[in-house]
Amino acid sequence: DSGVTQTPKHLITATGQRVTLRCSPRSGDLSVYWYQQSLDQGLQFLIQYYNGEERAKGNILERFSAQQFPDLHSELNLSSLELGDSALYFCASSAPGYTDTQYFGPGTRLTVL
Amino acid sequence: EDQVTQSPEALRLQEGESSSLNCSYTVSGLRGLFWYRQDPGKGPEFLFTLYSAGEEKEKERLKATITKKESFLHITAPKPEDSATYLCAVDAGNNRKLIWGLGTSLAVNP
């Protein structure tokens, strides 16, 4: 158990809908990262927040947005969902350091029908 | 362009048959190289961080080493429970993003 929690574990929705994925980082970690992993694909970095502020951006679609709240939990919002958005979405967290070792949550499996 | 390449893509071993996984990287400046293990449908599990050439780290049957161009994950006398995808990632320090390899899928047969 990494100490990172994600909810829900599974999410099934229809095209065009909007969903929110939630992540709670490990106690003391200030950074939260979001990744997408499609079937047989590598991890795709979406976005990083550090202590409430956006720090780095990856291949995140305009239909997707995220935020980190004062209690450091984070939410990833996915809107106008398409079939191709079906994937595992992982959250990771890290403590500040020379290089930030990321600890991953169990993921949310999103299925868009 | 910063890049991480893992080989082989897939590896099948017999229980007890030792082998090595490779992670080659080309980055402008290495701050750290990470190894993770990922089981199907689960989040990656952190294994090791290596910071500079010559460094080695061990955990049970796994040993990670690194040179200026590549890292190896050596698996000694593997067991079926070592079956997983092993991921390598590099922190090049230039934009706070890790560069991930596509992983090596390891299957250990009893």
PDB file of C-alpha atoms in Angstrom:
ATOM      1  CA  ASP A   1       0.000   0.000   0.000  1.00  0.00           C
ATOM      2  CA  SER A   2       1.612   3.231  -1.218  1.00  0.00           C
ATOM      3  CA  GLY A   3      -0.525   5.498   0.948  1.00  0.00           C
ATOM      4  CA  VAL A   4      -2.051   7.217  -2.095  1.00  0.00           C
ATOM      5  CA  THR A   5      -5.793   6.728  -2.391  1.00  0.00           C
ATOM      6  CA  GLN A   6      -7.991   7.122  -5.435  1.00  0.00           C
ATOM      7  CA  THR A   7     -11.737   7.036  -5.851  1.00  0.00           C
ATOM      8  CA  PRO A   8     -13.711   5.601  -7.450  1.00  0.00           C
ATOM      9  CA  LYS A   9     -12.011   2.330  -8.425  1.00  0.00           C
ATOM     10  CA  HIS A  10     -14.229   1.861 -11.425  1.00  0.00           C
ATOM     11  CA  LEU A  11     -16.349   4.277 -13.425  1.00  0.00           C
ATOM     12  CA  ILE A  12     -18.622   3.450 -16.337  1.00  0.00           C
ATOM     13  CA  THR A  13     -20.222   6.296 -18.233  1.00  0.00           C
ATOM     14  CA  ALA A  14     -21.462   7.310 -21.653  1.00  0.00           C
ATOM     15  CA  THR A  15     -19.928   9.426 -24.387  1.00  0.00           C
ATOM     16  CA  GLY A  16     -20.416  13.139 -23.896  1.00  0.00           C
ATOM     17  CA  GLN A  17     -20.611  12.889 -20.128  1.00  0.00           C
ATOM     18  CA  ARG A  18     -18.373  14.464 -17.484  1.00  0.00           C
ATOM     19  CA  VAL A  19     -16.679  12.675 -14.589  1.00  0.00           C
ATOM     20  CA  THR A  20     -14.469  13.609 -11.665  1.00  0.00           C
ATOM     21  CA  LEU A  21     -11.675  11.432 -10.332  1.00  0.00           C
ATOM     22  CA  ARG A  22     -10.326  12.029  -6.855  1.00  0.00           C
ATOM     23  CA  CYS A  23      -6.882  11.497  -5.354  1.00  0.00           C
ATOM     24  CA  SER A  24      -5.521  11.864  -1.834  1.00  0.00           C
ATOM     25  CA  PRO A  25      -1.728  11.977  -1.648  1.00  0.00           C
ATOM     26  CA  ARG A  26       0.487  10.361   0.978  1.00  0.00           C
ATOM     27  CA  SER A  27       0.659  12.224   4.228  1.00  0.00           C
ATOM     28  CA  GLY A  28       3.226  15.020   3.897  1.00  0.00           C
ATOM     29  CA  ASP A  29       3.518  14.899   0.111  1.00  0.00           C
ATOM     30  CA  LEU A  30       2.957  18.226  -1.627  1.00  0.00           C
ATOM     31  CA  SER A  31       3.026  17.133  -5.259  1.00  0.00           C
ATOM     32  CA  VAL A  32       0.290  15.290  -7.095  1.00  0.00           C
ATOM     33  CA  TYR A  33       0.664  13.887 -10.610  1.00  0.00           C
ATOM     34  CA  TRP A  34      -1.992  12.517 -12.950  1.00  0.00           C
ATOM     35  CA  TYR A  35      -1.315   9.855 -15.586  1.00  0.00           C
ATOM     36  CA  GLN A  36      -3.363   8.074 -18.203  1.00  0.00           C
ATOM     37  CA  GLN A  37      -2.632   4.483 -19.236  1.00  0.00           C
ATOM     38  CA  SER A  38      -4.594   3.012 -22.110  1.00  0.00           C
ATOM     39  CA  LEU A  39      -4.669  -0.689 -22.922  1.00  0.00           C
ATOM     40  CA  ASP A  40      -1.181  -1.835 -23.908  1.00  0.00           C
ATOM     41  CA  GLN A  41       0.072   1.754 -23.824  1.00  0.00           C
ATOM     42  CA  GLY A  42       2.685   3.359 -21.668  1.00  0.00           C
ATOM     43  CA  LEU A  43       2.072   5.835 -18.914  1.00  0.00           C
ATOM     44  CA  GLN A  44       1.122   9.225 -20.321  1.00  0.00           C
ATOM     45  CA  PHE A  45       1.820  12.143 -18.001  1.00  0.00           C
ATOM     46  CA  LEU A  46      -1.082  14.573 -17.845  1.00  0.00           C
ATOM     47  CA  ILE A  47      -0.373  17.222 -15.221  1.00  0.00           C
ATOM     48  CA  GLN A  48       1.412  17.956 -11.938  1.00  0.00           C
ATOM     49  CA  TYR A  49       0.347  20.161  -9.029  1.00  0.00           C
ATOM     50  CA  TYR A  50       2.604  21.284  -6.212  1.00  0.00           C
ATOM     51  CA  ASN A  51       1.022  22.688  -3.068  1.00  0.00           C
ATOM     52  CA  GLY A  52      -2.022  23.898  -4.947  1.00  0.00           C
ATOM     53  CA  GLU A  53      -0.268  25.338  -7.979  1.00  0.00           C
ATOM     54  CA  GLU A  54       0.109  23.822 -11.433  1.00  0.00           C
ATOM     55  CA  ARG A  55       3.762  22.918 -11.902  1.00  0.00           C
ATOM     56  CA  ALA A  56       4.071  20.893 -15.109  1.00  0.00           C
ATOM     57  CA  LYS A  57       1.820  19.977 -17.946  1.00  0.00           C
ATOM     58  CA  GLY A  58       1.985  16.987 -20.245  1.00  0.00           C
ATOM     59  CA  ASN A  59      -0.290  15.729 -22.970  1.00  0.00           C
ATOM     60  CA  ILE A  60      -3.485  16.817 -21.295  1.00  0.00           C
ATOM     61  CA  LEU A  61      -6.455  17.445 -23.545  1.00  0.00           C
ATOM     62  CA  GLU A  62      -8.380  20.710 -23.299  1.00  0.00           C
ATOM     63  CA  ARG A  63     -11.431  18.644 -22.268  1.00  0.00           C
ATOM     64  CA  PHE A  64      -9.519  17.580 -19.158  1.00  0.00           C
ATOM     65  CA  SER A  65      -8.728  19.766 -16.182  1.00  0.00           C
ATOM     66  CA  ALA A  66      -7.380  19.279 -12.703  1.00  0.00           C
ATOM     67  CA  GLN A  67      -6.932  21.116  -9.459  1.00  0.00           C
ATOM     68  CA  GLN A  68      -5.333  20.624  -6.077  1.00  0.00           C
ATOM     69  CA  PHE A  69      -7.181  21.818  -3.015  1.00  0.00           C
ATOM     70  CA  PRO A  70      -5.837  23.389   0.216  1.00  0.00           C
ATOM     71  CA  ASP A  71      -5.965  19.993   1.951  1.00  0.00           C
ATOM     72  CA  LEU A  72      -3.741  18.748  -0.926  1.00  0.00           C
ATOM     73  CA  HIS A  73      -6.204  16.298  -2.393  1.00  0.00           C
ATOM     74  CA  SER A  74      -6.626  16.589  -6.141  1.00  0.00           C
ATOM     75  CA  GLU A  75      -9.391  16.095  -8.653  1.00  0.00           C
ATOM     76  CA  LEU A  76      -9.161  15.328 -12.354  1.00  0.00           C
ATOM     77  CA  ASN A  77     -12.173  16.411 -14.375  1.00  0.00           C
ATOM     78  CA  LEU A  78     -12.840  14.772 -17.704  1.00  0.00           C
ATOM     79  CA  SER A  79     -15.586  16.237 -19.886  1.00  0.00           C
ATOM     80  CA  SER A  80     -17.199  15.564 -23.255  1.00  0.00           C
ATOM     81  CA  LEU A  81     -15.993  12.012 -22.888  1.00  0.00           C
ATOM     82  CA  GLU A  82     -15.112   9.962 -25.940  1.00  0.00           C
ATOM     83  CA  LEU A  83     -14.659   6.228 -26.369  1.00  0.00           C
ATOM     84  CA  GLY A  84     -10.909   6.762 -26.599  1.00  0.00           C
ATOM     85  CA  ASP A  85     -10.816   8.205 -23.097  1.00  0.00           C
ATOM     86  CA  SER A  86     -11.396   4.728 -21.688  1.00  0.00           C
ATOM     87  CA  ALA A  87      -8.250   3.987 -19.717  1.00  0.00           C
ATOM     88  CA  LEU A  88      -6.702   3.591 -16.307  1.00  0.00           C
ATOM     89  CA  TYR A  89      -6.067   6.911 -14.624  1.00  0.00           C
ATOM     90  CA  PHE A  90      -3.380   6.986 -11.982  1.00  0.00           C
ATOM     91  CA  CYS A  91      -2.519   9.553  -9.416  1.00  0.00           C
ATOM     92  CA  ALA A  92       0.923   9.711  -7.852  1.00  0.00           C
ATOM     93  CA  SER A  93       2.373  11.858  -5.112  1.00  0.00           C
ATOM     94  CA  SER A  94       5.851  12.831  -4.026  1.00  0.00           C
ATOM     95  CA  ALA A  95       7.642  14.727  -1.314  1.00  0.00           C
ATOM     96  CA  PRO A  96       9.902  17.633  -2.300  1.00  0.00           C
ATOM     97  CA  GLY A  97      13.498  16.623  -2.891  1.00  0.00           C
ATOM     98  CA  TYR A  98      16.428  16.604  -5.305  1.00  0.00           C
ATOM     99  CA  THR A  99      14.467  14.228  -7.460  1.00  0.00           C
ATOM    100  CA  ASP A 100      10.885  13.427  -6.698  1.00  0.00           C
ATOM    101  CA  THR A 101      10.215   9.725  -6.234  1.00  0.00           C
ATOM    102  CA  GLN A 102       6.586   9.233  -7.198  1.00  0.00           C
ATOM    103  CA  TYR A 103       4.301   6.841  -5.326  1.00  0.00           C
ATOM    104  CA  PHE A 104       1.269   5.678  -7.242  1.00  0.00           C
ATOM    105  CA  GLY A 105      -2.286   5.060  -6.211  1.00  0.00           C
ATOM    106  CA  PRO A 106      -4.307   2.009  -7.261  1.00  0.00           C
ATOM    107  CA  GLY A 107      -5.922   3.838 -10.167  1.00  0.00           C
ATOM    108  CA  THR A 108      -9.403   4.502 -11.485  1.00  0.00           C
ATOM    109  CA  ARG A 109     -10.564   2.405 -14.406  1.00  0.00           C
ATOM    110  CA  LEU A 110     -12.759   4.548 -16.664  1.00  0.00           C
ATOM    111  CA  THR A 111     -14.949   2.891 -19.268  1.00  0.00           C
ATOM    112  CA  VAL A 112     -16.767   5.112 -21.746  1.00  0.00           C
ATOM    113  CA  LEU A 113     -19.588   3.385 -23.603  1.00  0.00           C
TER     114      LEU A 113
ATOM    115  CA  GLU B   1      15.396  14.754 -27.612  1.00  0.00           C
ATOM    116  CA  ASP B   2      15.265  13.026 -24.223  1.00  0.00           C
ATOM    117  CA  GLN B   3      14.351   9.380 -24.621  1.00  0.00           C
ATOM    118  CA  VAL B   4      14.053   6.160 -22.614  1.00  0.00           C
ATOM    119  CA  THR B   5      14.015   2.756 -24.311  1.00  0.00           C
ATOM    120  CA  GLN B   6      13.430  -0.541 -22.544  1.00  0.00           C
ATOM    121  CA  SER B   7      14.345  -3.969 -23.876  1.00  0.00           C
ATOM    122  CA  PRO B   8      13.245  -6.595 -24.396  1.00  0.00           C
ATOM    123  CA  GLU B   9       9.536  -5.759 -24.719  1.00  0.00           C
ATOM    124  CA  ALA B  10       8.677  -9.173 -23.298  1.00  0.00           C
ATOM    125  CA  LEU B  11      10.666 -11.876 -21.556  1.00  0.00           C
ATOM    126  CA  ARG B  12       9.672 -15.352 -20.535  1.00  0.00           C
ATOM    127  CA  LEU B  13      11.835 -17.190 -17.992  1.00  0.00           C
ATOM    128  CA  GLN B  14      11.724 -20.481 -16.190  1.00  0.00           C
ATOM    129  CA  GLU B  15      11.677 -20.317 -12.429  1.00  0.00           C
ATOM    130  CA  GLY B  16      15.265 -19.979 -11.224  1.00  0.00           C
ATOM    131  CA  GLU B  17      16.569 -18.736 -14.598  1.00  0.00           C
ATOM    132  CA  SER B  18      18.353 -15.433 -13.937  1.00  0.00           C
ATOM    133  CA  SER B  19      18.280 -12.607 -16.483  1.00  0.00           C
ATOM    134  CA  SER B  20      18.535  -8.840 -16.932  1.00  0.00           C
ATOM    135  CA  LEU B  21      16.230  -6.122 -18.204  1.00  0.00           C
ATOM    136  CA  ASN B  22      17.681  -3.087 -19.949  1.00  0.00           C
ATOM    137  CA  CYS B  23      16.769   0.598 -19.805  1.00  0.00           C
ATOM    138  CA  SER B  24      18.717   2.814 -22.206  1.00  0.00           C
ATOM    139  CA  TYR B  25      18.419   6.554 -21.866  1.00  0.00           C
ATOM    140  CA  THR B  26      19.537   9.646 -23.733  1.00  0.00           C
ATOM    141  CA  VAL B  27      18.978  12.755 -21.675  1.00  0.00           C
ATOM    142  CA  SER B  28      20.769  16.053 -21.325  1.00  0.00           C
ATOM    143  CA  GLY B  29      21.329  15.653 -17.619  1.00  0.00           C
ATOM    144  CA  LEU B  30      20.379  12.813 -15.284  1.00  0.00           C
ATOM    145  CA  ARG B  31      18.927  13.691 -11.887  1.00  0.00           C
ATOM    146  CA  GLY B  32      17.602  10.218 -11.200  1.00  0.00           C
ATOM    147  CA  LEU B  33      16.524   6.949 -12.776  1.00  0.00           C
ATOM    148  CA  PHE B  34      13.594   5.022 -11.339  1.00  0.00           C
ATOM    149  CA  TRP B  35      12.505   1.406 -11.563  1.00  0.00           C
ATOM    150  CA  TYR B  36       8.899   0.410 -10.940  1.00  0.00           C
ATOM    151  CA  ARG B  37       6.993  -2.847 -11.012  1.00  0.00           C
ATOM    152  CA  GLN B  38       3.419  -2.886 -12.318  1.00  0.00           C
ATOM    153  CA  ASP B  39       0.965  -5.754 -11.997  1.00  0.00           C
ATOM    154  CA  PRO B  40      -1.981  -5.872 -14.447  1.00  0.00           C
ATOM    155  CA  GLY B  41      -4.631  -3.308 -13.562  1.00  0.00           C
ATOM    156  CA  LYS B  42      -2.618  -1.973 -10.608  1.00  0.00           C
ATOM    157  CA  GLY B  43      -0.611   1.158  -9.988  1.00  0.00           C
ATOM    158  CA  PRO B  44       3.166   1.076 -10.494  1.00  0.00           C
ATOM    159  CA  GLU B  45       5.052   0.083  -7.361  1.00  0.00           C
ATOM    160  CA  PHE B  46       8.308   1.910  -6.656  1.00  0.00           C
ATOM    161  CA  LEU B  47      11.407  -0.283  -6.543  1.00  0.00           C
ATOM    162  CA  PHE B  48      14.611   1.776  -6.807  1.00  0.00           C
ATOM    163  CA  THR B  49      16.078   5.199  -7.492  1.00  0.00           C
ATOM    164  CA  LEU B  50      19.590   5.450  -8.957  1.00  0.00           C
ATOM    165  CA  TYR B  51      21.350   8.795  -9.121  1.00  0.00           C
ATOM    166  CA  SER B  52      24.708   8.317 -10.815  1.00  0.00           C
ATOM    167  CA  ALA B  53      26.840   5.899 -12.801  1.00  0.00           C
ATOM    168  CA  GLY B  54      28.243   3.051 -10.747  1.00  0.00           C
ATOM    169  CA  GLU B  55      25.464   3.049  -8.177  1.00  0.00           C
ATOM    170  CA  GLU B  56      23.802  -0.266  -7.300  1.00  0.00           C
ATOM    171  CA  LYS B  57      20.709  -1.093  -5.243  1.00  0.00           C
ATOM    172  CA  GLU B  58      19.276  -4.432  -4.199  1.00  0.00           C
ATOM    173  CA  LYS B  59      15.979  -5.732  -2.942  1.00  0.00           C
ATOM    174  CA  GLU B  60      15.375  -9.442  -2.524  1.00  0.00           C
ATOM    175  CA  ARG B  61      15.968 -11.045  -5.947  1.00  0.00           C
ATOM    176  CA  LEU B  62      16.301  -7.700  -7.744  1.00  0.00           C
ATOM    177  CA  LYS B  63      19.437  -5.645  -8.279  1.00  0.00           C
ATOM    178  CA  ALA B  64      19.554  -2.384 -10.214  1.00  0.00           C
ATOM    179  CA  THR B  65      22.728  -0.947 -11.717  1.00  0.00           C
ATOM    180  CA  ILE B  66      23.438   2.105 -13.837  1.00  0.00           C
ATOM    181  CA  THR B  67      26.024   3.448 -16.273  1.00  0.00           C
ATOM    182  CA  LYS B  68      26.110   6.780 -18.087  1.00  0.00           C
ATOM    183  CA  LYS B  69      23.904   5.411 -20.868  1.00  0.00           C
ATOM    184  CA  GLU B  70      21.823   2.581 -19.437  1.00  0.00           C
ATOM    185  CA  SER B  71      20.481   0.821 -16.401  1.00  0.00           C
ATOM    186  CA  PHE B  72      19.970  -2.864 -15.801  1.00  0.00           C
ATOM    187  CA  LEU B  73      17.511  -4.640 -13.564  1.00  0.00           C
ATOM    188  CA  HIS B  74      19.032  -8.009 -12.742  1.00  0.00           C
ATOM    189  CA  ILE B  75      16.654 -10.713 -11.554  1.00  0.00           C
ATOM    190  CA  THR B  76      18.331 -13.591  -9.761  1.00  0.00           C
ATOM    191  CA  ALA B  77      16.568 -16.960  -9.482  1.00  0.00           C
ATOM    192  CA  PRO B  78      13.156 -15.484 -10.288  1.00  0.00           C
ATOM    193  CA  LYS B  79       9.910 -16.917  -8.961  1.00  0.00           C
ATOM    194  CA  PRO B  80       6.474 -16.868 -10.598  1.00  0.00           C
ATOM    195  CA  GLU B  81       5.440 -14.011  -8.294  1.00  0.00           C
ATOM    196  CA  ASP B  82       8.074 -11.831  -9.998  1.00  0.00           C
ATOM    197  CA  SER B  83       5.910 -11.871 -13.124  1.00  0.00           C
ATOM    198  CA  ALA B  84       4.932  -8.256 -13.879  1.00  0.00           C
ATOM    199  CA  THR B  85       5.755  -5.350 -16.140  1.00  0.00           C
ATOM    200  CA  TYR B  86       8.902  -3.499 -15.092  1.00  0.00           C
ATOM    201  CA  LEU B  87       8.988   0.189 -15.911  1.00  0.00           C
ATOM    202  CA  CYS B  88      11.949   2.535 -16.094  1.00  0.00           C
ATOM    203  CA  ALA B  89      11.683   6.328 -15.852  1.00  0.00           C
ATOM    204  CA  VAL B  90      14.235   9.122 -15.946  1.00  0.00           C
ATOM    205  CA  ASP B  91      14.244  12.546 -14.348  1.00  0.00           C
ATOM    206  CA  ALA B  92      16.211  14.735 -16.727  1.00  0.00           C
ATOM    207  CA  GLY B  93      15.653  17.717 -14.481  1.00  0.00           C
ATOM    208  CA  ASN B  94      14.648  20.083 -17.268  1.00  0.00           C
ATOM    209  CA  ASN B  95      10.882  20.349 -16.844  1.00  0.00           C
ATOM    210  CA  ARG B  96       9.841  18.387 -13.745  1.00  0.00           C
ATOM    211  CA  LYS B  97       8.446  15.561 -15.877  1.00  0.00           C
ATOM    212  CA  LEU B  98       9.624  11.973 -15.797  1.00  0.00           C
ATOM    213  CA  ILE B  99      10.372  10.324 -19.126  1.00  0.00           C
ATOM    214  CA  TRP B 100       8.927   6.825 -19.096  1.00  0.00           C
ATOM    215  CA  GLY B 101       9.896   3.717 -21.012  1.00  0.00           C
ATOM    216  CA  LEU B 102       7.213   1.374 -22.327  1.00  0.00           C
ATOM    217  CA  GLY B 103       8.242  -1.399 -19.968  1.00  0.00           C
ATOM    218  CA  THR B 104       9.357  -5.008 -20.116  1.00  0.00           C
ATOM    219  CA  SER B 105       6.670  -7.616 -19.542  1.00  0.00           C
ATOM    220  CA  LEU B 106       8.217 -10.465 -17.544  1.00  0.00           C
ATOM    221  CA  ALA B 107       6.615 -13.889 -17.213  1.00  0.00           C
ATOM    222  CA  VAL B 108       8.206 -16.483 -14.945  1.00  0.00           C
ATOM    223  CA  ASN B 109       6.977 -20.017 -15.457  1.00  0.00           C
ATOM    224  CA  PRO B 110       6.979 -22.507 -12.570  1.00  0.00           C
TER     225      PRO B 110
END
